[in-house]
């Protein structure tokens, strides 16, 4: 079953035509990755799905329904959450408070489920529980990334948008983050992953799309993209 479908999406930043007719699909239970150089339109695509950017043309469908008139905060309630590029944690709030804000749309109606989700996040990232009363600004980069992912999970999403989760992290932490992405997916969360580390992304994903200057130029299974000569040269550092 198709959970997310993007049809001929066009996005402008002022006079810049950032997305030029992007179409893609994400099936329920999949991990799908978006690859491309800086400026290709990957983050723009995620922001359009979240409702933070308005389409000039085209549509985003979630569970078969158009999101054209659905505001960003209402999309969270429908089951779409995002862990943004650069983490963007609330630095003056504690780990616990950051997680509580992630559950803002849910906490009044199902507090017990919120606490169960928090328990899942702490089991996934034991370091966060150790630092739950520490302000987020004092965490390491890796810990802040854990917190950003944990905060997105607190909304109990059906679809999770992950934007550059390994950016700036040491290799060992990168391995842990991708292991965690698999674990989140096993719990039934569909994932759309934007990631500069193309090799790691394609190893965790089932399918992928390649964006170039706002266009989708290639798509296929992760294995096919890993074997594609153009992808290997452009994104895997092979000659």
PDB file of C-alpha atoms in Angstrom:
ATOM      1  CA  UNK A   1       0.000   0.000   0.000  1.00  0.00           C
ATOM      2  CA  UNK A   2       1.272   3.477  -0.928  1.00  0.00           C
ATOM      3  CA  UNK A   3       1.490   5.676   2.167  1.00  0.00           C
ATOM      4  CA  UNK A   4       3.017   8.784   0.563  1.00  0.00           C
ATOM      5  CA  UNK A   5       2.700   9.906  -3.037  1.00  0.00           C
ATOM      6  CA  UNK A   6       4.151  13.071  -4.535  1.00  0.00           C
ATOM      7  CA  UNK A   7       2.766  14.081  -7.914  1.00  0.00           C
ATOM      8  CA  UNK A   8       4.524  16.567 -10.214  1.00  0.00           C
ATOM      9  CA  UNK A   9       5.611  18.804  -7.328  1.00  0.00           C
ATOM     10  CA  UNK A  10       6.878  22.299  -8.106  1.00  0.00           C
ATOM     11  CA  UNK A  11       8.287  24.566  -5.382  1.00  0.00           C
ATOM     12  CA  UNK A  12       9.687  28.082  -5.703  1.00  0.00           C
ATOM     13  CA  UNK A  13      12.028  29.952  -3.354  1.00  0.00           C
ATOM     14  CA  UNK A  14      11.363  33.488  -4.531  1.00  0.00           C
ATOM     15  CA  UNK A  15      12.498  33.475  -8.173  1.00  0.00           C
ATOM     16  CA  UNK A  16      14.342  30.162  -7.796  1.00  0.00           C
ATOM     17  CA  UNK A  17      12.513  27.120  -9.161  1.00  0.00           C
ATOM     18  CA  UNK A  18      13.675  24.642  -6.495  1.00  0.00           C
ATOM     19  CA  UNK A  19      11.561  21.588  -7.432  1.00  0.00           C
ATOM     20  CA  UNK A  20      10.625  21.066 -11.076  1.00  0.00           C
ATOM     21  CA  UNK A  21       8.003  18.361 -11.187  1.00  0.00           C
ATOM     22  CA  UNK A  22       9.228  15.792  -8.655  1.00  0.00           C
ATOM     23  CA  UNK A  23       7.152  12.604  -8.358  1.00  0.00           C
ATOM     24  CA  UNK A  24       7.825   9.742  -5.973  1.00  0.00           C
ATOM     25  CA  UNK A  25       6.113   7.112  -3.843  1.00  0.00           C
ATOM     26  CA  UNK A  26       6.806   5.575  -0.449  1.00  0.00           C
ATOM     27  CA  UNK A  27       5.061   2.340   0.446  1.00  0.00           C
ATOM     28  CA  UNK A  28       3.840   1.573   3.933  1.00  0.00           C
ATOM     29  CA  UNK A  29       6.650  -0.024   5.970  1.00  0.00           C
ATOM     30  CA  UNK A  30       9.424   0.979   3.557  1.00  0.00           C
ATOM     31  CA  UNK A  31      12.645   2.899   4.036  1.00  0.00           C
ATOM     32  CA  UNK A  32      13.142   5.054   0.939  1.00  0.00           C
ATOM     33  CA  UNK A  33      16.108   7.365   0.486  1.00  0.00           C
ATOM     34  CA  UNK A  34      16.537  10.618  -1.450  1.00  0.00           C
ATOM     35  CA  UNK A  35      20.036  11.134  -2.823  1.00  0.00           C
ATOM     36  CA  UNK A  36      21.593  14.164  -4.453  1.00  0.00           C
ATOM     37  CA  UNK A  37      24.186  16.899  -4.091  1.00  0.00           C
ATOM     38  CA  UNK A  38      23.649  20.011  -1.977  1.00  0.00           C
ATOM     39  CA  UNK A  39      20.982  22.143  -3.609  1.00  0.00           C
ATOM     40  CA  UNK A  40      19.380  19.233  -5.440  1.00  0.00           C
ATOM     41  CA  UNK A  41      16.039  19.711  -3.676  1.00  0.00           C
ATOM     42  CA  UNK A  42      16.099  16.972  -1.044  1.00  0.00           C
ATOM     43  CA  UNK A  43      15.339  19.113   2.016  1.00  0.00           C
ATOM     44  CA  UNK A  44      12.871  21.158  -0.025  1.00  0.00           C
ATOM     45  CA  UNK A  45      10.982  17.942  -0.766  1.00  0.00           C
ATOM     46  CA  UNK A  46      10.792  17.057   2.933  1.00  0.00           C
ATOM     47  CA  UNK A  47       9.659  20.552   3.871  1.00  0.00           C
ATOM     48  CA  UNK A  48       6.914  20.368   1.251  1.00  0.00           C
ATOM     49  CA  UNK A  49       5.711  17.048   2.690  1.00  0.00           C
ATOM     50  CA  UNK A  50       5.697  18.578   6.198  1.00  0.00           C
ATOM     51  CA  UNK A  51       3.694  21.563   4.970  1.00  0.00           C
ATOM     52  CA  UNK A  52       6.427  24.103   5.659  1.00  0.00           C
ATOM     53  CA  UNK A  53       6.591  25.022   1.967  1.00  0.00           C
ATOM     54  CA  UNK A  54       3.629  25.604  -0.329  1.00  0.00           C
ATOM     55  CA  UNK A  55       3.571  23.970  -3.741  1.00  0.00           C
ATOM     56  CA  UNK A  56       3.213  26.126  -6.837  1.00  0.00           C
ATOM     57  CA  UNK A  57       1.955  23.074  -8.698  1.00  0.00           C
ATOM     58  CA  UNK A  58       1.430  19.385  -7.977  1.00  0.00           C
ATOM     59  CA  UNK A  59       0.264  17.584  -4.880  1.00  0.00           C
ATOM     60  CA  UNK A  60       1.317  15.546  -1.857  1.00  0.00           C
ATOM     61  CA  UNK A  61      -0.984  12.647  -0.944  1.00  0.00           C
ATOM     62  CA  UNK A  62      -0.899  10.807   2.374  1.00  0.00           C
ATOM     63  CA  UNK A  63      -2.926   7.630   2.750  1.00  0.00           C
ATOM     64  CA  UNK A  64      -4.545   8.556  -0.572  1.00  0.00           C
ATOM     65  CA  UNK A  65      -5.720  11.989   0.611  1.00  0.00           C
ATOM     66  CA  UNK A  66      -4.430  15.304  -0.711  1.00  0.00           C
ATOM     67  CA  UNK A  67      -2.562  17.476   1.803  1.00  0.00           C
ATOM     68  CA  UNK A  68      -2.933  20.602  -0.299  1.00  0.00           C
ATOM     69  CA  UNK A  69      -5.125  22.398   2.278  1.00  0.00           C
ATOM     70  CA  UNK A  70      -3.739  20.672   5.396  1.00  0.00           C
ATOM     71  CA  UNK A  71      -1.590  22.894   7.639  1.00  0.00           C
ATOM     72  CA  UNK A  72       1.779  21.758   8.960  1.00  0.00           C
ATOM     73  CA  UNK A  73       0.654  21.125  12.551  1.00  0.00           C
ATOM     74  CA  UNK A  74      -2.336  19.128  11.317  1.00  0.00           C
ATOM     75  CA  UNK A  75      -0.013  16.939   9.236  1.00  0.00           C
ATOM     76  CA  UNK A  76       1.736  15.954  12.461  1.00  0.00           C
ATOM     77  CA  UNK A  77      -1.613  14.807  13.849  1.00  0.00           C
ATOM     78  CA  UNK A  78      -2.200  12.778  10.671  1.00  0.00           C
ATOM     79  CA  UNK A  79       1.052  10.907  11.340  1.00  0.00           C
ATOM     80  CA  UNK A  80       3.910  12.800   9.633  1.00  0.00           C
ATOM     81  CA  UNK A  81       6.882  13.928  11.726  1.00  0.00           C
ATOM     82  CA  UNK A  82      10.310  15.252  10.808  1.00  0.00           C
ATOM     83  CA  UNK A  83      13.775  15.177  12.303  1.00  0.00           C
ATOM     84  CA  UNK A  84      15.312  18.255  10.636  1.00  0.00           C
ATOM     85  CA  UNK A  85      18.761  18.825   9.223  1.00  0.00           C
ATOM     86  CA  UNK A  86      21.014  20.370  11.867  1.00  0.00           C
ATOM     87  CA  UNK A  87      19.007  18.763  14.731  1.00  0.00           C
ATOM     88  CA  UNK A  88      17.413  22.054  15.870  1.00  0.00           C
ATOM     89  CA  UNK A  89      16.823  20.925  19.422  1.00  0.00           C
ATOM     90  CA  UNK A  90      15.571  23.468  21.966  1.00  0.00           C
ATOM     91  CA  UNK A  91      18.941  24.152  23.549  1.00  0.00           C
ATOM     92  CA  UNK A  92      17.727  25.801  26.781  1.00  0.00           C
ATOM     93  CA  UNK A  93      15.211  23.027  27.543  1.00  0.00           C
ATOM     94  CA  UNK A  94      16.048  19.660  29.059  1.00  0.00           C
ATOM     95  CA  UNK A  95      16.058  16.386  27.160  1.00  0.00           C
ATOM     96  CA  UNK A  96      12.789  15.458  28.899  1.00  0.00           C
ATOM     97  CA  UNK A  97      11.183  18.765  27.940  1.00  0.00           C
ATOM     98  CA  UNK A  98      12.306  18.441  24.310  1.00  0.00           C
ATOM     99  CA  UNK A  99      10.679  15.023  24.120  1.00  0.00           C
ATOM    100  CA  UNK A 100       7.492  16.347  25.705  1.00  0.00           C
ATOM    101  CA  UNK A 101       7.273  19.044  23.039  1.00  0.00           C
ATOM    102  CA  UNK A 102       7.518  16.326  20.392  1.00  0.00           C
ATOM    103  CA  UNK A 103       4.312  14.867  21.844  1.00  0.00           C
ATOM    104  CA  UNK A 104       2.514  18.211  21.995  1.00  0.00           C
ATOM    105  CA  UNK A 105      -0.268  17.141  19.612  1.00  0.00           C
ATOM    106  CA  UNK A 106      -0.952  13.950  21.586  1.00  0.00           C
ATOM    107  CA  UNK A 107      -0.317  14.493  25.255  1.00  0.00           C
ATOM    108  CA  UNK A 108      -3.774  15.696  26.302  1.00  0.00           C
ATOM    109  CA  UNK A 109      -5.685  12.804  24.784  1.00  0.00           C
ATOM    110  CA  UNK A 110      -3.455   9.782  25.438  1.00  0.00           C
ATOM    111  CA  UNK A 111      -0.938  10.493  28.184  1.00  0.00           C
ATOM    112  CA  UNK A 112      -0.302   6.798  28.867  1.00  0.00           C
ATOM    113  CA  UNK A 113       0.655   6.215  25.228  1.00  0.00           C
ATOM    114  CA  UNK A 114       2.939   9.257  25.342  1.00  0.00           C
ATOM    115  CA  UNK A 115       4.774   7.833  28.350  1.00  0.00           C
ATOM    116  CA  UNK A 116       5.033   4.443  26.646  1.00  0.00           C
ATOM    117  CA  UNK A 117       6.546   6.177  23.593  1.00  0.00           C
ATOM    118  CA  UNK A 118       8.998   8.044  25.837  1.00  0.00           C
ATOM    119  CA  UNK A 119      10.001   4.684  27.319  1.00  0.00           C
ATOM    120  CA  UNK A 120      10.612   3.366  23.795  1.00  0.00           C
ATOM    121  CA  UNK A 121      12.783   6.406  22.992  1.00  0.00           C
ATOM    122  CA  UNK A 122      14.836   5.924  26.159  1.00  0.00           C
ATOM    123  CA  UNK A 123      15.254   2.213  25.392  1.00  0.00           C
ATOM    124  CA  UNK A 124      16.374   3.136  21.880  1.00  0.00           C
ATOM    125  CA  UNK A 125      18.766   5.823  23.171  1.00  0.00           C
ATOM    126  CA  UNK A 126      19.840   4.965  26.759  1.00  0.00           C
ATOM    127  CA  UNK A 127      22.167   7.994  26.725  1.00  0.00           C
ATOM    128  CA  UNK A 128      19.134  10.279  26.554  1.00  0.00           C
ATOM    129  CA  UNK A 129      17.658   8.764  29.699  1.00  0.00           C
ATOM    130  CA  UNK A 130      20.984   9.283  31.477  1.00  0.00           C
ATOM    131  CA  UNK A 131      20.822  12.950  30.476  1.00  0.00           C
ATOM    132  CA  UNK A 132      17.060  13.526  30.689  1.00  0.00           C
ATOM    133  CA  UNK A 133      17.444  16.456  33.112  1.00  0.00           C
ATOM    134  CA  UNK A 134      20.349  17.998  31.196  1.00  0.00           C
ATOM    135  CA  UNK A 135      19.743  20.958  28.863  1.00  0.00           C
ATOM    136  CA  UNK A 136      19.909  19.970  25.203  1.00  0.00           C
ATOM    137  CA  UNK A 137      22.483  22.649  24.393  1.00  0.00           C
ATOM    138  CA  UNK A 138      25.063  20.890  26.577  1.00  0.00           C
ATOM    139  CA  UNK A 139      24.743  17.555  24.723  1.00  0.00           C
ATOM    140  CA  UNK A 140      27.286  16.316  22.196  1.00  0.00           C
ATOM    141  CA  UNK A 141      26.423  16.397  18.490  1.00  0.00           C
ATOM    142  CA  UNK A 142      25.594  12.707  18.511  1.00  0.00           C
ATOM    143  CA  UNK A 143      23.365  13.055  21.553  1.00  0.00           C
ATOM    144  CA  UNK A 144      21.558  15.997  19.987  1.00  0.00           C
ATOM    145  CA  UNK A 145      20.907  13.876  16.895  1.00  0.00           C
ATOM    146  CA  UNK A 146      19.473  11.129  19.093  1.00  0.00           C
ATOM    147  CA  UNK A 147      17.259  13.748  20.732  1.00  0.00           C
ATOM    148  CA  UNK A 148      16.054  15.128  17.390  1.00  0.00           C
ATOM    149  CA  UNK A 149      15.065  11.632  16.253  1.00  0.00           C
ATOM    150  CA  UNK A 150      13.519  10.844  19.641  1.00  0.00           C
ATOM    151  CA  UNK A 151      11.514  14.074  19.590  1.00  0.00           C
ATOM    152  CA  UNK A 152      10.121  13.168  16.146  1.00  0.00           C
ATOM    153  CA  UNK A 153       9.189   9.706  17.428  1.00  0.00           C
ATOM    154  CA  UNK A 154       7.200  11.207  20.298  1.00  0.00           C
ATOM    155  CA  UNK A 155       4.497  12.218  17.805  1.00  0.00           C
ATOM    156  CA  UNK A 156       4.035   8.480  17.143  1.00  0.00           C
ATOM    157  CA  UNK A 157       4.361   8.940  13.376  1.00  0.00           C
ATOM    158  CA  UNK A 158       3.266   6.657  10.579  1.00  0.00           C
ATOM    159  CA  UNK A 159       5.803   8.414   8.326  1.00  0.00           C
ATOM    160  CA  UNK A 160       9.086   9.799   9.625  1.00  0.00           C
ATOM    161  CA  UNK A 161      11.127  12.264   7.572  1.00  0.00           C
ATOM    162  CA  UNK A 162      14.821  12.066   8.455  1.00  0.00           C
ATOM    163  CA  UNK A 163      17.019  14.877   7.108  1.00  0.00           C
ATOM    164  CA  UNK A 164      20.771  14.191   7.215  1.00  0.00           C
ATOM    165  CA  UNK A 165      20.824  12.162  10.465  1.00  0.00           C
ATOM    166  CA  UNK A 166      24.541  11.315  10.140  1.00  0.00           C
ATOM    167  CA  UNK A 167      25.743  14.841   9.337  1.00  0.00           C
ATOM    168  CA  UNK A 168      28.860  15.780  11.314  1.00  0.00           C
ATOM    169  CA  UNK A 169      28.974  12.561  13.339  1.00  0.00           C
ATOM    170  CA  UNK A 170      31.953  10.280  13.962  1.00  0.00           C
ATOM    171  CA  UNK A 171      31.924   6.975  11.996  1.00  0.00           C
ATOM    172  CA  UNK A 172      31.006   4.851  15.022  1.00  0.00           C
ATOM    173  CA  UNK A 173      28.038   7.101  15.811  1.00  0.00           C
ATOM    174  CA  UNK A 174      26.970   6.959  12.162  1.00  0.00           C
ATOM    175  CA  UNK A 175      26.795   3.150  12.410  1.00  0.00           C
ATOM    176  CA  UNK A 176      24.662   3.444  15.546  1.00  0.00           C
ATOM    177  CA  UNK A 177      22.289   5.942  13.939  1.00  0.00           C
ATOM    178  CA  UNK A 178      21.668   3.675  10.936  1.00  0.00           C
ATOM    179  CA  UNK A 179      21.184   0.687  13.223  1.00  0.00           C
ATOM    180  CA  UNK A 180      18.581   2.764  15.066  1.00  0.00           C
ATOM    181  CA  UNK A 181      16.852   3.686  11.794  1.00  0.00           C
ATOM    182  CA  UNK A 182      16.412  -0.029  11.068  1.00  0.00           C
ATOM    183  CA  UNK A 183      15.017  -0.595  14.554  1.00  0.00           C
ATOM    184  CA  UNK A 184      12.513   2.260  14.197  1.00  0.00           C
ATOM    185  CA  UNK A 185      11.383   0.829  10.865  1.00  0.00           C
ATOM    186  CA  UNK A 186      10.930  -2.620  12.427  1.00  0.00           C
ATOM    187  CA  UNK A 187       8.465  -1.012  14.846  1.00  0.00           C
ATOM    188  CA  UNK A 188       6.234  -0.155  11.875  1.00  0.00           C
ATOM    189  CA  UNK A 189       7.364   3.400  11.091  1.00  0.00           C
ATOM    190  CA  UNK A 190       7.760   4.190   7.393  1.00  0.00           C
ATOM    191  CA  UNK A 191      10.859   6.312   6.722  1.00  0.00           C
ATOM    192  CA  UNK A 192      11.833   8.784   4.009  1.00  0.00           C
ATOM    193  CA  UNK A 193      15.543   9.408   4.462  1.00  0.00           C
ATOM    194  CA  UNK A 194      17.655  12.268   3.096  1.00  0.00           C
ATOM    195  CA  UNK A 195      21.323  11.460   3.541  1.00  0.00           C
ATOM    196  CA  UNK A 196      24.670  12.596   2.105  1.00  0.00           C
ATOM    197  CA  UNK A 197      26.233   9.264   3.050  1.00  0.00           C
ATOM    198  CA  UNK A 198      24.786   7.541  -0.017  1.00  0.00           C
ATOM    199  CA  UNK A 199      26.366   4.154   0.611  1.00  0.00           C
ATOM    200  CA  UNK A 200      25.000   3.903   4.166  1.00  0.00           C
ATOM    201  CA  UNK A 201      21.591   5.174   3.034  1.00  0.00           C
ATOM    202  CA  UNK A 202      21.306   2.623   0.231  1.00  0.00           C
ATOM    203  CA  UNK A 203      22.331  -0.190   2.567  1.00  0.00           C
ATOM    204  CA  UNK A 204      19.464   0.604   4.945  1.00  0.00           C
ATOM    205  CA  UNK A 205      16.836   1.522   2.313  1.00  0.00           C
ATOM    206  CA  UNK A 206      14.798  -0.711   0.035  1.00  0.00           C
ATOM    207  CA  UNK A 207      14.510   1.897  -2.736  1.00  0.00           C
ATOM    208  CA  UNK A 208      15.885   5.293  -3.652  1.00  0.00           C
ATOM    209  CA  UNK A 209      15.458   8.367  -5.817  1.00  0.00           C
ATOM    210  CA  UNK A 210      18.228  10.615  -7.146  1.00  0.00           C
ATOM    211  CA  UNK A 211      17.537  14.351  -7.391  1.00  0.00           C
ATOM    212  CA  UNK A 212      19.539  16.805  -9.486  1.00  0.00           C
ATOM    213  CA  UNK A 213      18.739  20.533  -9.552  1.00  0.00           C
ATOM    214  CA  UNK A 214      15.121  19.963  -8.597  1.00  0.00           C
ATOM    215  CA  UNK A 215      14.488  17.035 -10.931  1.00  0.00           C
ATOM    216  CA  UNK A 216      14.187  13.319 -10.206  1.00  0.00           C
ATOM    217  CA  UNK A 217      16.696  11.838 -12.651  1.00  0.00           C
ATOM    218  CA  UNK A 218      16.906   8.244 -11.446  1.00  0.00           C
ATOM    219  CA  UNK A 219      15.039   5.794  -9.251  1.00  0.00           C
ATOM    220  CA  UNK A 220      15.215   2.119  -8.454  1.00  0.00           C
ATOM    221  CA  UNK A 221      15.884  -0.509  -5.838  1.00  0.00           C
ATOM    222  CA  UNK A 222      18.739   0.170  -3.435  1.00  0.00           C
ATOM    223  CA  UNK A 223      20.734  -2.712  -4.958  1.00  0.00           C
ATOM    224  CA  UNK A 224      20.259  -1.343  -8.487  1.00  0.00           C
ATOM    225  CA  UNK A 225      21.337   2.148  -7.452  1.00  0.00           C
ATOM    226  CA  UNK A 226      24.387   0.773  -5.624  1.00  0.00           C
ATOM    227  CA  UNK A 227      25.366  -1.031  -8.842  1.00  0.00           C
ATOM    228  CA  UNK A 228      24.653   1.932 -11.134  1.00  0.00           C
ATOM    229  CA  UNK A 229      27.870   3.344 -12.594  1.00  0.00           C
ATOM    230  CA  UNK A 230      26.665   6.963 -12.574  1.00  0.00           C
ATOM    231  CA  UNK A 231      25.580   6.703  -8.937  1.00  0.00           C
ATOM    232  CA  UNK A 232      28.858   5.065  -7.943  1.00  0.00           C
ATOM    233  CA  UNK A 233      30.869   7.867  -9.554  1.00  0.00           C
ATOM    234  CA  UNK A 234      28.729  10.761  -8.371  1.00  0.00           C
ATOM    235  CA  UNK A 235      27.777   9.680  -4.856  1.00  0.00           C
ATOM    236  CA  UNK A 236      29.934   6.770  -3.753  1.00  0.00           C
ATOM    237  CA  UNK A 237      33.303   8.347  -4.559  1.00  0.00           C
ATOM    238  CA  UNK A 238      34.308   5.688  -7.092  1.00  0.00           C
ATOM    239  CA  UNK A 239      36.146   6.383 -10.337  1.00  0.00           C
TER     240      UNK A 239
END
